[in-house]
Amino acid sequence: MKPLLIGEASNLPSGEVFGGRSGERLALLCGMTLERFLESFERVNLLDRWPGRSGGAKGHLFDREEARRSADRLDLRGRIAVLAGLRVASAFGLRRVEFLKRTCLGRGESGIWVVPHPSGIVRWYNEESNGRRVGNLLRRLLKLCAASSVRS
């Protein structure tokens, strides 16, 4: 089983989950092409469509109730999942989030990790060591899933 990468919503016309700049950033941090990265992870967004820009300087509108309903429908039992961003984490009921630390939702999942949203407006990635840590985590989770598939 592949790790599950959970995002907010695609702003691509195709709806490809992590098929744009956010996916490219994560792929680069993992040392992969975008195509290989997309094949390596199962991917899902909480919202079916990008909700548009907010009136503020950065970010976009985000329907928290719709995201919460989508999160409730996801079956994470026995899964390793990566939540991309604080909005996604909050849809799963996580309030105090430590990036890159394993957490549990109490739903029988194997592990949940939260990474900052990989969009270009998130400055957390400007620190090179932060990006390296995300890449290391994603590669480690891929190896962990591959090892558990071999044992099954």
mmCIF file of C-alpha atoms in Angstrom:
data_model
loop_
_atom_site.group_PDB
_atom_site.id
_atom_site.type_symbol
_atom_site.label_atom_id
_atom_site.label_comp_id
_atom_site.label_asym_id
_atom_site.label_seq_id
_atom_site.Cartn_x
_atom_site.Cartn_y
_atom_site.Cartn_z
ATOM 1 C CA MET A 1 0.000 0.000 0.000
ATOM 2 C CA LYS A 2 1.229 3.493 -0.836
ATOM 3 C CA PRO A 3 1.289 6.396 1.604
ATOM 4 C CA LEU A 4 -1.745 8.646 1.238
ATOM 5 C CA LEU A 5 -1.073 12.324 0.574
ATOM 6 C CA ILE A 6 -4.062 14.513 1.464
ATOM 7 C CA GLY A 7 -4.331 18.044 0.118
ATOM 8 C CA GLU A 8 -6.829 20.878 0.084
ATOM 9 C CA ALA A 9 -8.018 21.278 -3.510
ATOM 10 C CA SER A 10 -6.514 21.308 -6.975
ATOM 11 C CA ASN A 11 -6.380 24.556 -8.906
ATOM 12 C CA LEU A 12 -5.567 22.682 -12.110
ATOM 13 C CA PRO A 13 -8.296 22.367 -14.752
ATOM 14 C CA SER A 14 -7.657 18.610 -14.817
ATOM 15 C CA GLY A 15 -8.218 18.309 -11.075
ATOM 16 C CA GLU A 16 -4.956 16.316 -10.839
ATOM 17 C CA VAL A 17 -4.147 15.980 -7.146
ATOM 18 C CA PHE A 18 -0.681 17.457 -6.530
ATOM 19 C CA GLY A 19 -0.121 17.589 -10.290
ATOM 20 C CA GLY A 20 0.932 21.254 -10.269
ATOM 21 C CA ARG A 21 3.486 23.406 -8.477
ATOM 22 C CA SER A 22 2.797 21.953 -5.029
ATOM 23 C CA GLY A 23 3.462 18.449 -6.318
ATOM 24 C CA GLU A 24 6.533 19.649 -8.177
ATOM 25 C CA ARG A 25 7.913 21.110 -4.957
ATOM 26 C CA LEU A 26 7.372 17.869 -3.034
ATOM 27 C CA ALA A 27 8.773 15.786 -5.896
ATOM 28 C CA LEU A 28 11.907 17.942 -5.985
ATOM 29 C CA LEU A 29 12.347 17.588 -2.223
ATOM 30 C CA CYS A 30 12.109 13.800 -2.635
ATOM 31 C CA GLY A 31 14.607 13.823 -5.506
ATOM 32 C CA MET A 32 11.992 12.509 -7.950
ATOM 33 C CA THR A 33 10.369 13.581 -11.162
ATOM 34 C CA LEU A 34 6.793 14.742 -10.781
ATOM 35 C CA GLU A 35 5.574 11.688 -12.682
ATOM 36 C CA ARG A 36 7.396 9.267 -10.397
ATOM 37 C CA PHE A 37 6.253 11.186 -7.318
ATOM 38 C CA LEU A 38 2.605 11.021 -8.416
ATOM 39 C CA GLU A 39 2.920 7.273 -9.029
ATOM 40 C CA SER A 40 4.518 6.708 -5.613
ATOM 41 C CA PHE A 41 1.694 8.161 -3.510
ATOM 42 C CA GLU A 42 -2.025 7.722 -3.363
ATOM 43 C CA ARG A 43 -3.413 11.247 -3.445
ATOM 44 C CA VAL A 44 -6.704 12.862 -2.561
ATOM 45 C CA ASN A 45 -7.974 16.385 -1.971
ATOM 46 C CA LEU A 46 -10.589 17.277 0.616
ATOM 47 C CA LEU A 47 -12.358 19.689 -1.725
ATOM 48 C CA ASP A 48 -13.429 18.736 -5.245
ATOM 49 C CA ARG A 49 -12.489 22.077 -6.729
ATOM 50 C CA TRP A 50 -10.312 25.046 -5.937
ATOM 51 C CA PRO A 51 -12.549 27.552 -4.155
ATOM 52 C CA GLY A 52 -10.862 30.702 -5.490
ATOM 53 C CA ARG A 53 -8.785 33.438 -3.929
ATOM 54 C CA SER A 54 -9.660 35.128 -0.692
ATOM 55 C CA GLY A 55 -9.879 38.879 -0.439
ATOM 56 C CA GLY A 56 -6.615 38.914 1.514
ATOM 57 C CA ALA A 57 -3.088 39.210 0.221
ATOM 58 C CA LYS A 58 -2.410 35.473 0.225
ATOM 59 C CA GLY A 59 -4.279 32.217 0.437
ATOM 60 C CA HIS A 60 -7.655 31.179 -0.838
ATOM 61 C CA LEU A 61 -11.152 30.530 0.340
ATOM 62 C CA PHE A 62 -11.529 27.197 2.092
ATOM 63 C CA ASP A 63 -14.836 25.611 3.023
ATOM 64 C CA ARG A 64 -13.935 24.115 6.395
ATOM 65 C CA GLU A 65 -17.266 22.318 6.796
ATOM 66 C CA GLU A 66 -17.011 20.623 3.397
ATOM 67 C CA ALA A 67 -13.398 19.688 4.176
ATOM 68 C CA ARG A 68 -14.444 18.239 7.542
ATOM 69 C CA ARG A 69 -17.142 16.120 5.880
ATOM 70 C CA SER A 70 -14.596 14.858 3.322
ATOM 71 C CA ALA A 71 -12.124 14.033 6.084
ATOM 72 C CA ASP A 72 -14.803 12.088 7.956
ATOM 73 C CA ARG A 73 -15.460 9.970 4.846
ATOM 74 C CA LEU A 74 -11.813 8.952 4.432
ATOM 75 C CA ASP A 75 -10.960 5.568 5.887
ATOM 76 C CA LEU A 76 -7.457 5.831 7.317
ATOM 77 C CA ARG A 77 -7.481 2.561 9.264
ATOM 78 C CA GLY A 78 -4.134 0.871 8.826
ATOM 79 C CA ARG A 79 -2.904 3.736 6.645
ATOM 80 C CA ILE A 80 0.061 6.012 6.644
ATOM 81 C CA ALA A 81 -1.086 9.469 5.643
ATOM 82 C CA VAL A 82 0.490 12.876 5.138
ATOM 83 C CA LEU A 83 -1.730 15.899 5.653
ATOM 84 C CA ALA A 84 -0.540 18.840 3.543
ATOM 85 C CA GLY A 85 -1.144 21.982 5.531
ATOM 86 C CA LEU A 86 -2.816 23.262 8.653
ATOM 87 C CA ARG A 87 -6.210 23.580 6.968
ATOM 88 C CA VAL A 88 -6.168 19.890 6.117
ATOM 89 C CA ALA A 89 -5.009 19.031 9.631
ATOM 90 C CA SER A 90 -7.846 21.080 11.127
ATOM 91 C CA ALA A 91 -10.381 19.223 8.958
ATOM 92 C CA PHE A 92 -9.245 16.057 10.752
ATOM 93 C CA GLY A 93 -9.702 17.737 14.128
ATOM 94 C CA LEU A 94 -6.029 18.401 14.790
ATOM 95 C CA ARG A 95 -5.540 21.715 16.560
ATOM 96 C CA ARG A 96 -2.013 21.834 17.917
ATOM 97 C CA VAL A 97 0.135 20.514 15.132
ATOM 98 C CA GLU A 98 3.831 19.760 15.135
ATOM 99 C CA PHE A 99 5.094 19.494 11.601
ATOM 100 C CA LEU A 100 6.871 16.249 10.682
ATOM 101 C CA LYS A 101 5.878 14.477 13.920
ATOM 102 C CA ARG A 102 3.830 11.290 13.910
ATOM 103 C CA THR A 103 0.390 11.723 15.379
ATOM 104 C CA CYS A 104 -2.714 9.613 15.652
ATOM 105 C CA LEU A 105 -6.362 10.476 15.151
ATOM 106 C CA GLY A 106 -7.568 7.536 17.217
ATOM 107 C CA ARG A 107 -9.265 5.930 14.222
ATOM 108 C CA GLY A 108 -6.982 2.928 13.830
ATOM 109 C CA GLU A 109 -4.592 4.500 11.356
ATOM 110 C CA SER A 110 -0.924 3.530 11.356
ATOM 111 C CA GLY A 111 0.306 7.081 11.481
ATOM 112 C CA ILE A 112 -0.446 10.602 10.414
ATOM 113 C CA TRP A 113 2.155 13.230 9.645
ATOM 114 C CA VAL A 114 1.503 16.889 8.901
ATOM 115 C CA VAL A 115 3.713 18.927 6.605
ATOM 116 C CA PRO A 116 3.299 22.603 5.782
ATOM 117 C CA HIS A 117 1.303 23.149 2.618
ATOM 118 C CA PRO A 118 3.775 23.001 -0.277
ATOM 119 C CA SER A 119 2.400 26.017 -2.147
ATOM 120 C CA GLY A 120 4.732 28.819 -3.137
ATOM 121 C CA ILE A 121 3.227 31.233 -0.612
ATOM 122 C CA VAL A 122 4.309 29.162 2.390
ATOM 123 C CA ARG A 123 7.609 30.633 3.526
ATOM 124 C CA TRP A 124 8.454 27.732 5.846
ATOM 125 C CA TYR A 125 10.097 25.999 2.872
ATOM 126 C CA ASN A 126 12.417 28.963 2.293
ATOM 127 C CA GLU A 127 14.632 27.475 4.998
ATOM 128 C CA GLU A 128 16.573 24.830 3.072
ATOM 129 C CA SER A 129 16.818 22.487 6.056
ATOM 130 C CA ASN A 130 13.002 22.423 6.355
ATOM 131 C CA GLY A 131 12.653 21.251 2.779
ATOM 132 C CA ARG A 132 15.296 18.592 3.353
ATOM 133 C CA ARG A 133 13.387 17.351 6.417
ATOM 134 C CA VAL A 134 10.145 17.048 4.410
ATOM 135 C CA GLY A 135 11.935 15.169 1.627
ATOM 136 C CA ASN A 136 13.523 12.818 4.157
ATOM 137 C CA LEU A 137 10.165 12.162 5.798
ATOM 138 C CA LEU A 138 8.396 11.406 2.523
ATOM 139 C CA ARG A 139 11.166 9.051 1.380
ATOM 140 C CA ARG A 140 11.105 7.321 4.783
ATOM 141 C CA LEU A 141 7.326 6.820 4.554
ATOM 142 C CA LEU A 142 7.667 5.385 1.043
ATOM 143 C CA LYS A 143 10.243 2.877 2.319
ATOM 144 C CA LEU A 144 8.066 2.035 5.320
ATOM 145 C CA CYS A 145 5.067 1.309 3.079
ATOM 146 C CA ALA A 146 7.187 -0.713 0.666
ATOM 147 C CA ALA A 147 8.590 -2.791 3.551
ATOM 148 C CA SER A 148 5.126 -3.452 4.989
ATOM 149 C CA SER A 149 3.875 -4.531 1.529
ATOM 150 C CA VAL A 150 6.700 -7.066 1.300
ATOM 151 C CA ARG A 151 5.810 -8.489 4.723
ATOM 152 C CA SER A 152 2.117 -8.828 3.834
#
